[in-house]
Coordinates of C-alpha atoms and ligand atoms in Angstrom, one line a residue:
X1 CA 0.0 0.0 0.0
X2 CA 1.2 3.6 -0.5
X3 CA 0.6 6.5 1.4
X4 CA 0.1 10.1 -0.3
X5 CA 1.9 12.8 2.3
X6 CA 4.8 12.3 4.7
X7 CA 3.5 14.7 7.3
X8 CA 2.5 13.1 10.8
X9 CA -0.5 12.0 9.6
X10 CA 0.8 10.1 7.0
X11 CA 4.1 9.2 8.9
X12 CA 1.7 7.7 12.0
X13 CA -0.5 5.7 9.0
X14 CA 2.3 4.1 7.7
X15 CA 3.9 2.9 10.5
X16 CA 1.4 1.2 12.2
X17 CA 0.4 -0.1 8.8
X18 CA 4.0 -1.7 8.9
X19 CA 3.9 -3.1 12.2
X20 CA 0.3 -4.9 11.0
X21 CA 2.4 -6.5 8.6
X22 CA 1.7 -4.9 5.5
X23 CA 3.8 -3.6 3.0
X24 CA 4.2 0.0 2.6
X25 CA 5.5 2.5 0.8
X26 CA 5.1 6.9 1.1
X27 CA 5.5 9.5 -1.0
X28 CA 6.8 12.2 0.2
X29 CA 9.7 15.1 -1.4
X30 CA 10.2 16.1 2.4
X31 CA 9.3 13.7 5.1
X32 CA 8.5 14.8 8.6
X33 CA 7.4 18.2 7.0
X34 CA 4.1 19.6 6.9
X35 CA 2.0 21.6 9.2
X36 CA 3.4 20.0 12.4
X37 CA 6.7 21.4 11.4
X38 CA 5.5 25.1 13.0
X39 CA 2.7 24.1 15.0
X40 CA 3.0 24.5 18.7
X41 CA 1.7 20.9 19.8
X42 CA -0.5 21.4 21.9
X43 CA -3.0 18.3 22.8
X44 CA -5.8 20.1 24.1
X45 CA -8.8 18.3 23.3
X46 CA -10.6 19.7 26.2
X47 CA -9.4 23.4 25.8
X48 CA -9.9 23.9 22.0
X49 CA -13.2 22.0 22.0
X50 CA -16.2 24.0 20.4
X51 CA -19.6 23.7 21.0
X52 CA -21.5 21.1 18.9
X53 CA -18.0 19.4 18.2
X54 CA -18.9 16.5 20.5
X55 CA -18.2 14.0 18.1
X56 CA -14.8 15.4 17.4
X57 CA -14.0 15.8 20.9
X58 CA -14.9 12.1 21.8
X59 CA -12.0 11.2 19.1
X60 CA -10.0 13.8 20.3
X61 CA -10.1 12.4 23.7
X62 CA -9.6 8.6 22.5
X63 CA -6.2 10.4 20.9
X64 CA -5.2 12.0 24.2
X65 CA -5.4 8.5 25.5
X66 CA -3.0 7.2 23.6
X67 CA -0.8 9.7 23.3
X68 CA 2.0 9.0 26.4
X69 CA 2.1 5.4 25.2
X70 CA 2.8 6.1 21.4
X71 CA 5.2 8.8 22.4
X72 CA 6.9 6.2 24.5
X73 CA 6.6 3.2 22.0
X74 CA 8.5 5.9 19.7
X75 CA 11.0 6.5 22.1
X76 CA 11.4 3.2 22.8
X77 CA 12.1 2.0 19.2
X78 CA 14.2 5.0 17.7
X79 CA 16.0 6.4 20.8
X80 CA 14.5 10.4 19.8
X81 CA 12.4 12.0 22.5
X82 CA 9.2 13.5 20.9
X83 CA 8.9 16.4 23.8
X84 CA 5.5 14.8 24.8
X85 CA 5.3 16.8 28.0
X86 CA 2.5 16.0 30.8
X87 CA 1.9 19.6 31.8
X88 CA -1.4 20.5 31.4
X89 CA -2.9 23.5 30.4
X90 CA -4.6 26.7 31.9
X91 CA -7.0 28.8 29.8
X92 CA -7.7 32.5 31.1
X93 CA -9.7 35.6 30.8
X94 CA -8.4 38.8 30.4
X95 CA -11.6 41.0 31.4
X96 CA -15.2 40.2 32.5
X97 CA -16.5 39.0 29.1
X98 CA -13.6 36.4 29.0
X99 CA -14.7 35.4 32.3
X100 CA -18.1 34.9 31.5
X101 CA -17.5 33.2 28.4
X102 CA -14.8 30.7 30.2
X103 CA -17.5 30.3 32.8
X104 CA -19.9 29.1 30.4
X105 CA -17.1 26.6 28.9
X106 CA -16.8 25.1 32.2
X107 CA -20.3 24.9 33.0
X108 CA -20.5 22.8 29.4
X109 CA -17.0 20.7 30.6
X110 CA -19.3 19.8 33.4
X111 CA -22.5 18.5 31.4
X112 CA -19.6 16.3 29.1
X113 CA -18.3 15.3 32.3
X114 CA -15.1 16.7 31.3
X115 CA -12.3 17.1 34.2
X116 CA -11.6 20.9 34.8
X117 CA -11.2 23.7 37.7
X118 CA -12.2 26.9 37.8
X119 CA -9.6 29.5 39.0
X120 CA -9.6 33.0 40.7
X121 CA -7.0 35.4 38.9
X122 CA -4.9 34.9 41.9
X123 CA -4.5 31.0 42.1
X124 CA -3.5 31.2 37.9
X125 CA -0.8 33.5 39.0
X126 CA 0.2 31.1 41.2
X127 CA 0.6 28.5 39.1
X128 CA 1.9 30.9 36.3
X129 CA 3.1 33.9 38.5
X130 CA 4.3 35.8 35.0
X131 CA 0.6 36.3 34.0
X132 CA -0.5 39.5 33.5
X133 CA -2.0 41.5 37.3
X134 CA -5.5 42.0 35.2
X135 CA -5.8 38.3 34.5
X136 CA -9.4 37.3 35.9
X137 CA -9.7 33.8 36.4
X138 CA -9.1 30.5 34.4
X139 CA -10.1 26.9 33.7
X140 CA -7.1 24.6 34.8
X141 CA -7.2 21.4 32.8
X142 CA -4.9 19.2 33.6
X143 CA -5.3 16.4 30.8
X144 CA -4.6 19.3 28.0
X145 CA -0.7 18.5 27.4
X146 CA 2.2 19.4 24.5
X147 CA 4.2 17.2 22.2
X148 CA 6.8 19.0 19.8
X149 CA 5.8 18.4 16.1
X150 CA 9.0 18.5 14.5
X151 CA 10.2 15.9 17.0
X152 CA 7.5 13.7 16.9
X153 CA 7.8 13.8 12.9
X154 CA 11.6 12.9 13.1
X155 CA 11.0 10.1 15.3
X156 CA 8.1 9.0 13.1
X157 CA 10.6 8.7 9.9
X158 CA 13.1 6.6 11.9
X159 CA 10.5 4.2 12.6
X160 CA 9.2 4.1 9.8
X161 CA 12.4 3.3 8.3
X162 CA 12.9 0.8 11.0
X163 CA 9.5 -0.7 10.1
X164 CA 10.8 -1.5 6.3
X165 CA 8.3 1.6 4.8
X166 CA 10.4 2.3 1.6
X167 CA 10.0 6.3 1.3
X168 CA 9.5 8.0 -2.7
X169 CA 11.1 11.3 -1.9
X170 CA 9.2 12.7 -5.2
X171 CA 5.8 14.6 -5.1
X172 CA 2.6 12.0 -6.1
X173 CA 1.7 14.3 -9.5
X174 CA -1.0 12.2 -10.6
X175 CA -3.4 9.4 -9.0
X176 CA -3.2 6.8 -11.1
X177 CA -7.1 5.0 -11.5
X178 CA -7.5 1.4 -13.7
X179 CA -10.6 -0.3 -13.9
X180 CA -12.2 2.1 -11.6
X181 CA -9.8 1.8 -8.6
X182 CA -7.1 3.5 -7.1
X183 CA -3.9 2.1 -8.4
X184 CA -1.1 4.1 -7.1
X185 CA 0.6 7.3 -8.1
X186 CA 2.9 8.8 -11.0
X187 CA 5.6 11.0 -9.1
X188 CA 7.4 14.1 -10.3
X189 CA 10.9 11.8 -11.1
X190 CA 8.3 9.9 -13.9
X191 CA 8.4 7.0 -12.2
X192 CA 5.0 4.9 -11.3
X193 CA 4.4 3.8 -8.1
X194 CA 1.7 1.1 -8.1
X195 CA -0.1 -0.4 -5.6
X196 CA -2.7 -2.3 -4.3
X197 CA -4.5 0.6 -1.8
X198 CA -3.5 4.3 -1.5
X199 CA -4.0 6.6 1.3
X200 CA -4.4 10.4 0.9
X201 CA -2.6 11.9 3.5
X202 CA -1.4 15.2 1.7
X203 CA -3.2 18.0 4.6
X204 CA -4.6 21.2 2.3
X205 CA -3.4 19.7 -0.7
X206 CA -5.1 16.1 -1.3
X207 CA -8.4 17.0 -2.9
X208 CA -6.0 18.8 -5.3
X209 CA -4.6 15.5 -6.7
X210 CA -4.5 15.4 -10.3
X211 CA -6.0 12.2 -11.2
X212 CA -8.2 12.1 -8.2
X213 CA -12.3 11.9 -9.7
X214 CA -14.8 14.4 -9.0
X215 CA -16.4 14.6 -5.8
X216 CA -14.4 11.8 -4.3
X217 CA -13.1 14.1 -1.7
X218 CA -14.3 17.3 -0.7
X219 CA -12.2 20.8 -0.6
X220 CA -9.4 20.5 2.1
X221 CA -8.6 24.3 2.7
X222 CA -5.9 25.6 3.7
X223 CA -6.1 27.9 6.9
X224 CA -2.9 29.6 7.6
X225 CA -1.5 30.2 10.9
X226 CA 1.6 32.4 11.9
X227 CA 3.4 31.1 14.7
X228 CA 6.6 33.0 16.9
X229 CA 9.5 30.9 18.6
X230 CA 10.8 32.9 21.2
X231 CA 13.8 31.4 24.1
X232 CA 13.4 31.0 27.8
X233 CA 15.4 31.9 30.5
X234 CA 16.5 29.1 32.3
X235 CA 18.1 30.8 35.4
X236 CA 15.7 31.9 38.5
X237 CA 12.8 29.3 37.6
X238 CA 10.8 28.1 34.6
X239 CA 9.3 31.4 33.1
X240 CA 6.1 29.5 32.3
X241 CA 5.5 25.7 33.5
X242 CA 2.3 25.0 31.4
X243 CA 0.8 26.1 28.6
X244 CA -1.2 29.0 28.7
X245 CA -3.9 30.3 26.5
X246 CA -6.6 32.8 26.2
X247 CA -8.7 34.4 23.6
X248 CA -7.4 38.0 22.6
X249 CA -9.4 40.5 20.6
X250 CA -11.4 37.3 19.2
X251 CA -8.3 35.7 18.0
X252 CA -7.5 32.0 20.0
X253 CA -3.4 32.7 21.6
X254 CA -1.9 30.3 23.0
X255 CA 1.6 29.9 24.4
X256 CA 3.6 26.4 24.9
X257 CA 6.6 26.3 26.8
X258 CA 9.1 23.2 26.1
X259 CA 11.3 21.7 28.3
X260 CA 14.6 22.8 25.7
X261 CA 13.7 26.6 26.7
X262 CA 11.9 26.9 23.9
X263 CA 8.6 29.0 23.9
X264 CA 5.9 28.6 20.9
X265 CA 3.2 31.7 20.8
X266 CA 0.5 30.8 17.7
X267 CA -1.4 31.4 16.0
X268 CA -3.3 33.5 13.6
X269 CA -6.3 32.1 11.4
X270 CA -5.9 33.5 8.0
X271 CA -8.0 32.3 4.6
X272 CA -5.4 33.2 1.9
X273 CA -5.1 29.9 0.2
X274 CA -1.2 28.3 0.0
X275 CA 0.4 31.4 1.2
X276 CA 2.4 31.0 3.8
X277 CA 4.5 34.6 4.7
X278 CA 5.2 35.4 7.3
X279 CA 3.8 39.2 7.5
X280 CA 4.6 42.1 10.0
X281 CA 1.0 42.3 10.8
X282 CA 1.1 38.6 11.8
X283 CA 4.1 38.7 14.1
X284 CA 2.8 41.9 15.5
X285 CA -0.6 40.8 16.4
X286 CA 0.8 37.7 18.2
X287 CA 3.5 39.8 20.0
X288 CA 1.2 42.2 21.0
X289 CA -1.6 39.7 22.6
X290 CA 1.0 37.8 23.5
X291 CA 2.8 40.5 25.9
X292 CA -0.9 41.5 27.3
X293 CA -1.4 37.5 28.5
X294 CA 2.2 37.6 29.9
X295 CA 4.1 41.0 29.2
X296 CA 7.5 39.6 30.7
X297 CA 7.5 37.8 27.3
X298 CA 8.8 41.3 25.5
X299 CA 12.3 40.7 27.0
X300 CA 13.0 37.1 25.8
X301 CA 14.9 36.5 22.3
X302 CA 12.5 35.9 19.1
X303 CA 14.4 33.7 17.5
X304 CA 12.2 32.2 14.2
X305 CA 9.0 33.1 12.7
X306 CA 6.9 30.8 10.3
X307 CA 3.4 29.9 9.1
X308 CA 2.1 26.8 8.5
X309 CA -1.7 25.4 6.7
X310 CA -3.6 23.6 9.0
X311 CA -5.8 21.5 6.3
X312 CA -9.7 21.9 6.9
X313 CA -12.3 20.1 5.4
X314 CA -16.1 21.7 5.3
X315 CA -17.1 21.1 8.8
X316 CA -13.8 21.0 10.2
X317 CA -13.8 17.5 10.9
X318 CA -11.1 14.9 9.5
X319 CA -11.8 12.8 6.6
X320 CA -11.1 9.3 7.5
X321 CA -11.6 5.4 5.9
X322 CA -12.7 4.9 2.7
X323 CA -13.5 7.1 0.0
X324 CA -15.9 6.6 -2.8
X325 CA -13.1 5.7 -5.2
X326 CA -12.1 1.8 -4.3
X327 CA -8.6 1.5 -2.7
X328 CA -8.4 4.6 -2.3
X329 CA -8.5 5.7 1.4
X330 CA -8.6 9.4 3.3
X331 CA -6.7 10.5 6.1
X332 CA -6.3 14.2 6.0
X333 CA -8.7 17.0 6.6
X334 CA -7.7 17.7 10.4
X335 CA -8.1 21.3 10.6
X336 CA -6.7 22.5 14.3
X337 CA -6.0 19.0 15.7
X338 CA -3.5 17.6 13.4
X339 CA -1.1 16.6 16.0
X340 CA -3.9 15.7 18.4
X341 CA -5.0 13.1 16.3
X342 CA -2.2 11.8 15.0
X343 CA -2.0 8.3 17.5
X344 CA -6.0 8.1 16.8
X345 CA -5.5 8.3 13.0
X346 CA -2.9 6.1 12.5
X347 CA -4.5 3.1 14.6
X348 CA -7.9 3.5 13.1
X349 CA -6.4 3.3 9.3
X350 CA -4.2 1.0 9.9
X351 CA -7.2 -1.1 11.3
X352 CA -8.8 -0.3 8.6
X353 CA -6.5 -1.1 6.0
X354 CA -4.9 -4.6 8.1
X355 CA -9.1 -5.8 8.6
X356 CA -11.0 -4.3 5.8
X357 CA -13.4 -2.9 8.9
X358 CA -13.1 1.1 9.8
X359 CA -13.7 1.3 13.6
X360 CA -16.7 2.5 15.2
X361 CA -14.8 5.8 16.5
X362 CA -14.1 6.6 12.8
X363 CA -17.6 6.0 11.5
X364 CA -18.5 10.3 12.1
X365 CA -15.3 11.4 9.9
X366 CA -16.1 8.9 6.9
X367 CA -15.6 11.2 4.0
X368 CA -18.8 10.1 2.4
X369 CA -20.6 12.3 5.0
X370 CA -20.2 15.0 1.9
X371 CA -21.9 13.4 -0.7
X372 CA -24.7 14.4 -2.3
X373 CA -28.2 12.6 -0.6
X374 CA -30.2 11.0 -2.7
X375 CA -34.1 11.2 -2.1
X376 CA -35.2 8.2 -1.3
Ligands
LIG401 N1 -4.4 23.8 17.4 C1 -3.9 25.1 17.3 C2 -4.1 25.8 16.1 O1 -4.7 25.3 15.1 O2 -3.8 27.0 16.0

């Protein structure tokens, strides 16, 4: 089988494909890159969930699960540490609006049964004491945690690699269809990769497949997202323990300090299609929000800037399992939680393509959800 898209997604697919036992092969000019190479990492199914996103936050959980375990199991077999950090994750409000509106988020954690505590302004800055004075109160959850992307994607290539997936580094230029099945790819080199099932696991770009038939998978947008890097101190204390987030002017910021001293502030939401500058406005924005959640943040050294596309399908919601196209397989389409779901994604195709049965978790995120109804 062949995987479209060396990104995490596709990366975490093919290797539990190999340990099933099947042979696999991904395409891919740049493994290991992709979104998760500037996003910040967080695993916050709790903290990002939006109302009426149940289903996604049921998967979203299952991933969280896993996630300590696959990080392990990755650690375990390749010797790279992923940065999968237990720390948890505290979500504030800035003025009396926040407040409210956090208020209401914990009141809805409660009906879900979801685990998280309600803070005064004065308990966050204990636990965070370089907060902003005007901070108002918070939601501590304590099952949100971090991973960091670009080590998790590293450590996914060497076991891959140690798995026996042979990598194409060539982009897939054309889905190759015989007899009305997916058959493989053609990649930029020429050279024809066949094979008996394909996955699409190319983020904002797999709808855009040539080859791929009409209406076998929806739009997968790209949504772009600035994102700072900025170094700790590591004298006198950790400057922030946990990661810390808050909604600023409308706009979701969140800040995620790693172990190595390294400190991620994302991210904007911008609808530009495949752009991904870095603009003034951007980096200005985030600094500025930034240094009203935690203004201590003005004196540490910015030291990279980048933007990344997180991939979103219409309703936000991955596209998983089987597509209307035989042998031909979705996993993509994961919006905001890319790195979330990675551990989730890459056991439920992989059951999917070792059994021939897509799991019951998977059965909301079927990309079929899109087409067109026929009256009955
Ligand atoms: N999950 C964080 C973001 O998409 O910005």
């Amino acid at each position: 089988m062949l995987v479209v898209g060396g990104g995490i997604i596709g990366l975490g697919v093919a290797w539990r494909a190999a340990q099933r036992g099947l042979a696999v092969a991904v395409a891919d000019p740049d493994p290991g890159g992709g979104a998760a190479r500037v996003a910040a990492g967080m695993l916050a199914p709790v903290t990002e969930l939006q109302y009426g996103e149940e289903p996604l936050l049921r998967l979203g959980m299952a991933s969280n699960e896993r996630y300590a375990a696959f990080a392990a199991e990755l650690t375990e077999l390749t010797g790279l540490d992923t940065g999968y950090r237990a720390t948890g994750t505290l979500a504030v409000a800035l003025d009396s609006d926040d407040r409210e509106e956090l208020r209401e988020l914990h009141a809805f954690h409660g009906r879900l049964g979801l685990a998280s505590t309600w803070l005064t302004g004065r308990e966050c800055r204990r636990l965070e004491p370089m907060l902003a004075p005007g901070v108002r109160g918070g939601l501590h959850v304590a099952d949100d945690h971090q991973v960091d992307g670009r080590r998790l994607a590293a450590a996914l290539v060497a076991a891959c690699a140690l798995a026996g997936v042979v990598f194409h580094r060539a982009e897939a230029v054309e889905l190759l269809v015989e007899d009305g099945r997916a058959a493989g790819v053609r990649l930029s080199t020429g050279e024809r990769v066949a094979a008996g099932r394909t996955v699409l696991a190319a983020g904002s770009r797999s709808h855009l497949l040539p080859g791929l038939p009409d209406g076998v998978l929806p739009a997968v947008r790209p949504v772009k997202g600035q994102v700072l890097r900025l170094r700790m101190p590591t004298a006198h204390g950790p400057f922030l323990s946990r990661n810390v987030r808050a909604v600023v002017r409308g706009q979701h910021l969140y800040l995620v300090p790693r172990a190595d001293g390294e400190l991620v502030v994302g991210a904007t939401t911008e609808e530009l299609g495949h752009d991904t500058t870095v603009t003034a406005g951007g980096v200005y924005e985030l600094l500025r929000d930034a240094h009203e959640l935690v203004p201590g943040i003005t004196e540490l050294p910015l030291v990279e800037t980048g933007a990344g596309l997180r991939p979103g399908s219409p309703d936000n919601a991955p596209l998983l399992g089987p597509t209307a196209l035989a042998d031909l397989a979705a996993a993509t389409g994961h919006y905001r939680n890319g790195v979330l779901l990675t551990p989730v994604t890459a056991d439920l195709l992989a059951d999917y393509l070792a059994t021939g049965e897509l799991p019951p978790l998977a059965s909301d995120f079927t990309p079929d959800r899109f087409a067109p109804k026929v009256p009955a």
